[in-house]
Tab-separated table of C-alpha atoms and ligand atoms in Angstrom:
chain	number	residue	atom	x	y	z
A	236	MET	CA	-19.017	5.591	12.483
A	237	LYS	CA	-17.372	3.304	14.929
A	238	VAL	CA	-13.029	4.034	13.685
A	239	LEU	CA	-10.677	1.542	13.891
A	240	VAL	CA	-7.687	3.194	14.390
A	241	ILE	CA	-4.636	0.808	13.645
A	242	GLY	CA	-1.230	2.969	15.077
A	243	ALA	CA	-3.833	4.638	17.464
A	244	ASN	CA	-0.171	5.467	19.788
A	245	GLY	CA	1.416	6.545	17.118
A	246	GLN	CA	2.317	10.591	17.045
A	247	VAL	CA	-0.340	10.971	14.212
A	248	GLY	CA	-2.300	7.802	15.510
A	249	LYS	CA	-2.532	10.026	18.814
A	250	HIS	CA	-4.607	13.090	16.845
A	251	ILE	CA	-6.657	10.946	14.670
A	252	VAL	CA	-7.992	8.764	17.832
A	253	GLN	CA	-8.719	13.084	19.422
A	254	LYS	CA	-10.183	14.082	16.533
A	255	LEU	CA	-12.274	11.395	16.269
A	256	LYS	CA	-13.830	12.187	19.403
A	257	ASP	CA	-13.985	15.700	18.854
A	258	GLY	CA	-16.137	14.784	15.777
A	259	GLU	CA	-18.681	12.839	15.160
A	260	HIS	CA	-16.627	9.224	15.429
A	261	GLN	CA	-15.749	6.331	17.778
A	262	PRO	CA	-12.824	5.803	18.220
A	263	VAL	CA	-11.223	2.392	18.546
A	264	ALA	CA	-7.989	2.125	19.035
A	265	MET	CA	-5.351	-0.049	18.180
A	266	VAL	CA	-2.806	-1.087	20.124
A	267	ARG	CA	0.305	-3.171	20.639
A	268	ASN	CA	0.371	-3.434	24.681
A	269	SER	CA	-1.706	-2.860	27.695
A	270	ASP	CA	0.548	-0.506	29.066
A	271	GLN	CA	-0.920	2.094	25.912
A	272	ILE	CA	-4.340	1.392	26.922
A	273	PRO	CA	-4.649	3.970	30.158
A	274	GLN	CA	-4.204	7.363	28.367
A	275	PHE	CA	-7.064	6.313	26.261
A	276	GLU	CA	-9.690	4.977	28.621
A	277	GLU	CA	-8.629	8.277	30.265
A	278	LEU	CA	-10.339	9.912	27.451
A	279	ASN	CA	-12.928	7.783	27.474
A	280	VAL	CA	-12.357	5.698	23.655
A	281	GLN	CA	-12.254	1.941	23.233
A	282	THR	CA	-9.216	0.510	23.247
A	283	VAL	CA	-8.064	-3.371	21.531
A	284	ILE	CA	-5.047	-4.897	21.872
A	285	GLY	CA	-3.372	-5.911	18.459
A	286	ASP	CA	-0.102	-6.738	16.649
A	287	LEU	CA	-0.061	-6.161	12.380
A	288	GLU	CA	2.683	-9.811	13.163
A	289	LYS	CA	0.542	-11.605	14.453
A	290	ASP	CA	-3.695	-12.514	14.369
A	291	PHE	CA	-5.108	-8.882	15.217
A	292	GLU	CA	-8.824	-10.018	13.732
A	293	SER	CA	-10.674	-9.446	16.639
A	294	ALA	CA	-9.799	-5.776	16.294
A	295	PHE	CA	-12.100	-5.395	13.534
A	296	HIS	CA	-15.571	-6.381	14.971
A	297	GLY	CA	-18.144	-4.560	15.220
A	298	VAL	CA	-16.584	-1.318	13.741
A	299	ASP	CA	-17.464	0.295	10.919
A	300	ALA	CA	-14.642	2.431	9.171
A	301	VAL	CA	-10.635	1.379	9.324
A	302	ILE	CA	-7.617	3.802	8.965
A	303	PHE	CA	-4.378	2.354	8.968
A	304	ALA	CA	-2.217	5.012	10.516
A	305	ALA	CA	0.629	2.271	11.656
A	306	GLY	CA	4.999	2.262	10.157
A	307	SER	CA	7.771	0.132	11.514
A	308	GLY	CA	9.158	3.651	11.877
A	309	ALA	CA	12.667	5.092	10.743
A	310	ASP	CA	14.421	3.305	13.556
A	311	THR	CA	14.287	-0.248	12.025
A	312	GLY	CA	15.082	-3.111	9.053
A	313	ALA	CA	14.172	-3.052	5.797
A	314	ASP	CA	12.993	-6.549	7.383
A	315	LYS	CA	9.888	-4.272	9.751
A	316	THR	CA	8.715	-2.401	6.776
A	317	ILE	CA	8.288	-4.881	4.650
A	318	LEU	CA	6.583	-6.832	7.648
A	319	ILE	CA	4.381	-3.731	9.314
A	320	ASP	CA	4.445	-1.145	6.626
A	321	GLN	CA	3.700	-3.434	3.326
A	322	GLU	CA	2.821	-7.173	5.401
A	323	GLY	CA	0.766	-5.642	8.017
A	324	ALA	CA	-1.451	-2.981	5.465
A	325	ILE	CA	-1.883	-5.883	3.402
A	326	LYS	CA	-3.281	-7.889	5.811
A	327	ALA	CA	-5.783	-5.053	7.535
A	328	VAL	CA	-7.113	-4.498	4.059
A	329	ASP	CA	-8.178	-8.013	4.034
A	330	ARG	CA	-9.867	-8.230	7.318
A	331	ALA	CA	-11.744	-4.831	6.584
A	332	LYS	CA	-12.911	-6.973	3.089
A	333	HIS	CA	-14.203	-9.765	5.673
A	334	PHE	CA	-16.385	-7.444	7.975
A	335	GLY	CA	-17.303	-5.177	4.703
A	336	VAL	CA	-16.511	-2.303	6.459
A	337	TYR	CA	-17.635	1.598	4.773
A	338	ARG	CA	-13.919	2.929	3.923
A	339	PHE	CA	-9.962	2.614	4.502
A	340	VAL	CA	-8.410	5.312	5.103
A	341	MET	CA	-4.832	4.561	3.780
A	342	LEU	CA	-1.622	6.773	5.567
A	343	SER	CA	0.937	6.219	2.811
A	344	SER	CA	3.645	8.970	1.998
A	345	MET	CA	4.410	11.289	-0.310
A	346	ALA	CA	6.302	9.355	-4.194
A	347	ALA	CA	4.855	6.370	-3.026
A	348	ASP	CA	2.564	6.316	-6.259
A	349	ARG	CA	6.315	7.123	-7.335
A	350	PRO	CA	9.128	4.890	-5.564
A	351	HIS	CA	11.740	4.194	-8.200
A	352	LEU	CA	12.275	7.937	-8.152
A	353	GLY	CA	13.131	7.207	-3.866
A	354	THR	CA	16.719	7.283	-3.384
A	355	ASP	CA	18.772	4.031	-2.087
A	356	GLY	CA	18.079	4.158	1.398
A	357	ILE	CA	13.690	4.978	1.464
A	358	LYS	CA	13.770	3.088	-1.858
A	359	HIS	CA	12.273	-0.072	-0.332
A	360	TYR	CA	10.396	2.335	2.285
A	361	LEU	CA	8.090	3.783	-0.819
A	362	TYR	CA	7.877	0.688	-2.676
A	363	ALA	CA	6.285	-1.311	0.532
A	364	LYS	CA	4.248	1.551	0.721
A	365	HIS	CA	3.347	1.361	-3.139
A	366	ARG	CA	2.511	-2.441	-2.821
A	367	ALA	CA	0.092	-1.929	0.377
A	368	ASP	CA	-1.612	1.314	-1.947
A	369	GLU	CA	-1.982	-0.644	-4.832
A	370	TYR	CA	-3.451	-3.464	-3.363
A	371	LEU	CA	-6.007	-1.435	-1.030
A	372	LYS	CA	-6.922	-0.422	-4.358
A	373	SER	CA	-7.526	-3.153	-6.053
A	374	SER	CA	-9.133	-4.615	-2.684
A	375	GLY	CA	-12.979	-4.028	-3.800
A	376	VAL	CA	-12.985	-2.297	-0.330
A	377	PRO	CA	-13.525	1.249	-0.358
A	378	TYR	CA	-10.233	3.716	0.050
A	379	THR	CA	-9.184	6.829	0.643
A	380	ILE	CA	-5.253	6.994	0.508
A	381	VAL	CA	-3.631	9.897	1.803
A	382	ARG	CA	0.246	10.789	0.990
A	383	PRO	CA	1.352	12.950	2.588
A	384	GLY	CA	5.106	15.111	3.099
A	385	SER	CA	7.467	14.670	5.655
A	386	LEU	CA	5.812	15.367	9.120
A	387	THR	CA	6.266	17.865	11.353
A	388	ASN	CA	5.309	18.199	15.699
A	389	GLU	CA	4.356	22.002	14.862
A	390	PRO	CA	1.117	22.615	16.218
A	391	GLY	CA	-1.598	22.414	13.153
A	392	ILE	CA	-2.137	25.742	10.751
A	393	GLY	CA	-5.201	24.063	9.421
A	394	LYS	CA	-4.122	24.956	5.835
A	395	VAL	CA	-3.234	22.335	3.236
A	396	ARG	CA	-2.803	21.603	-0.518
A	397	LEU	CA	-4.177	18.023	-1.294
A	398	GLN	CA	-4.429	17.354	-4.597
A	399	ASP	CA	-4.621	14.135	-6.904
A	400	HIS	CA	-0.372	14.547	-7.143
A	401	ILE	CA	1.745	17.020	-6.396
A	402	ASN	CA	5.187	17.465	-7.694
A	403	ASP	CA	6.605	19.857	-5.465
A	404	PHE	CA	7.964	17.974	-1.966
A	405	GLY	CA	6.915	19.874	1.391
A	406	GLU	CA	5.900	19.387	4.833
A	407	ILE	CA	2.967	18.800	6.918
A	408	PRO	CA	2.438	19.165	10.314
A	409	ARG	CA	0.993	15.960	12.309
A	410	GLU	CA	-2.072	17.308	13.366
A	411	ASP	CA	-3.039	18.441	10.035
A	412	VAL	CA	-2.468	15.375	8.649
A	413	ALA	CA	-4.663	13.697	10.844
A	414	GLU	CA	-7.668	16.112	11.131
A	415	THR	CA	-7.363	15.990	6.744
A	416	ILE	CA	-7.708	12.262	6.834
A	417	VAL	CA	-10.685	12.682	9.358
A	418	HIS	CA	-12.544	14.800	7.290
A	419	LEU	CA	-12.104	12.242	4.451
A	420	LEU	CA	-13.295	9.500	5.916
A	421	SER	CA	-17.134	9.815	5.624
A	422	SER	CA	-15.804	12.939	2.498
A	423	PRO	CA	-18.537	10.939	-0.735
A	424	ARG	CA	-15.300	13.226	-2.516
A	425	ALA	CA	-12.637	11.111	-1.523
A	426	GLU	CA	-14.514	7.509	-2.360
A	427	ASN	CA	-12.082	5.842	-4.166
A	428	LYS	CA	-9.201	8.339	-4.203
A	429	SER	CA	-5.510	9.084	-3.688
A	430	PHE	CA	-4.363	12.474	-2.468
A	431	ASP	CA	-0.819	14.138	-1.933
A	432	LEU	CA	-0.739	16.608	0.990
A	433	ILE	CA	1.529	19.135	1.567
A	434	SER	CA	0.665	22.232	4.047
A	435	GLY	CA	-0.722	25.027	1.976
A	436	GLU	CA	-2.658	28.071	1.523
A	437	GLN	CA	-6.676	26.277	1.599
A	438	PRO	CA	-8.187	26.376	4.765
A	439	LEU	CA	-9.134	22.454	5.657
A	440	GLU	CA	-12.529	22.789	4.019
A	441	GLU	CA	-12.094	24.586	1.180
A	442	ALA	CA	-9.706	21.630	-0.150
A	443	LEU	CA	-12.259	19.180	1.288
A	444	GLY	CA	-14.767	20.205	-1.226
B	548	NAP	P1	4.313	6.464	14.592
B	548	NAP	O1	4.643	7.922	15.884
B	548	NAP	O2	6.131	5.554	14.301
B	548	NAP	O3	4.254	5.638	14.757
B	548	NAP	C1	3.671	4.816	14.363
B	548	NAP	C2	3.082	3.157	14.945
B	548	NAP	O4	3.001	2.584	14.411
B	548	NAP	C3	2.845	3.537	16.354
B	548	NAP	O5	1.888	3.805	17.675
B	548	NAP	C4	3.496	2.028	16.757
B	548	NAP	O6	3.153	1.079	17.363
B	548	NAP	C5	2.498	1.727	15.566
B	548	NAP	N1	3.340	0.105	15.181
B	548	NAP	C6	4.808	-0.606	14.593
B	548	NAP	N2	4.319	-1.743	13.949
B	548	NAP	C7	3.344	-2.401	15.234
B	548	NAP	C8	2.431	-3.602	15.033
B	548	NAP	N3	4.008	-4.312	14.672
B	548	NAP	N4	1.520	-3.384	15.611
B	548	NAP	C9	0.877	-2.487	15.822
B	548	NAP	N5	0.986	-1.793	15.779
B	548	NAP	C10	2.064	-1.375	14.966
B	548	NAP	O7	4.551	7.926	13.262
B	548	NAP	P2	4.164	8.534	13.213
B	548	NAP	O8	4.854	9.618	13.224
B	548	NAP	O9	2.879	8.619	13.317
B	548	NAP	O10	3.420	8.365	11.233
B	548	NAP	C11	2.650	7.692	10.551
B	548	NAP	C12	3.135	7.123	9.991
B	548	NAP	O11	2.933	8.005	8.459
B	548	NAP	C13	4.363	6.499	9.239
B	548	NAP	O12	4.260	5.104	9.808
B	548	NAP	C14	5.065	6.721	7.884
B	548	NAP	O13	4.790	5.276	7.250
B	548	NAP	C15	3.810	7.388	7.592
B	548	NAP	N6	4.507	8.461	7.063
B	548	NAP	C16	5.635	9.374	8.247
B	548	NAP	C17	6.529	10.473	7.091
B	548	NAP	C18	7.675	11.182	8.092
B	548	NAP	O14	7.843	12.503	8.284
B	548	NAP	N7	7.714	10.592	9.199
B	548	NAP	C19	5.607	11.161	6.116
B	548	NAP	C20	4.957	10.453	5.204
B	548	NAP	C21	4.185	9.370	5.340
B	548	NAP	P3	4.163	1.492	19.655
B	548	NAP	O15	3.437	2.539	19.399
B	548	NAP	O16	3.389	0.656	20.446
B	548	NAP	O17	5.323	1.500	18.813
């Protein structure tokens, strides 16, 4: 499938692009500025310029599926969290619906399904993710929502806990998040499902069923 990766220049996004390419898919990397293009061209990966705060509809032409891995980051204020993580994601779902994609995979966050449990510093972020996830679920677009725990830059270990809900909090390498997302993208079992995800004992292929 031709897969649009929104947030392709991000730390998880880059792993996703590489893993799509290593597998059976053709990634299309959506980036915000032209300086970010050469690194993908070197990989022979198609790029498209798109900013979630502007009109990015053209990015969706000819794509079969979408992975949303963008986010405003921890250094911006609540305004950007709402504009990118919430409204940007909602706009992306609308475009995906318009273009009739096969699957929309949302990189969300652990506890986004229980935003009221967040501490004051993170509550707005969890509510933004929650709102985007709920919008996707009710959109009619076939979806998979992945809610990882804290992301690390350790190399992937390929062993995860992937469950509807996990009560313990935990960490997971960004590489394993990317690997999981790419597997779930074309898994019929993952259609219209949401998962919490942290590192665990189960080999990824087993966890995915
Ligand atoms: P990241 O490195 O900050 O990547 C975020 C990407 O979003 C960047 O490539 C950024 O573009 C892009 N982006 C931001 N604003 C945009 C806009 N207006 N239009 C288009 N793209 C835009 O984040 P990460 O570490 O890969 O994590 C990905 C996501 O996982 C986070 O955003 C967060 O929601 C979620 N998450 C994080 C944690 C954690 O522990 N950090 C835990 C659970 C879930 P530029 O490259 O141009 O800046």
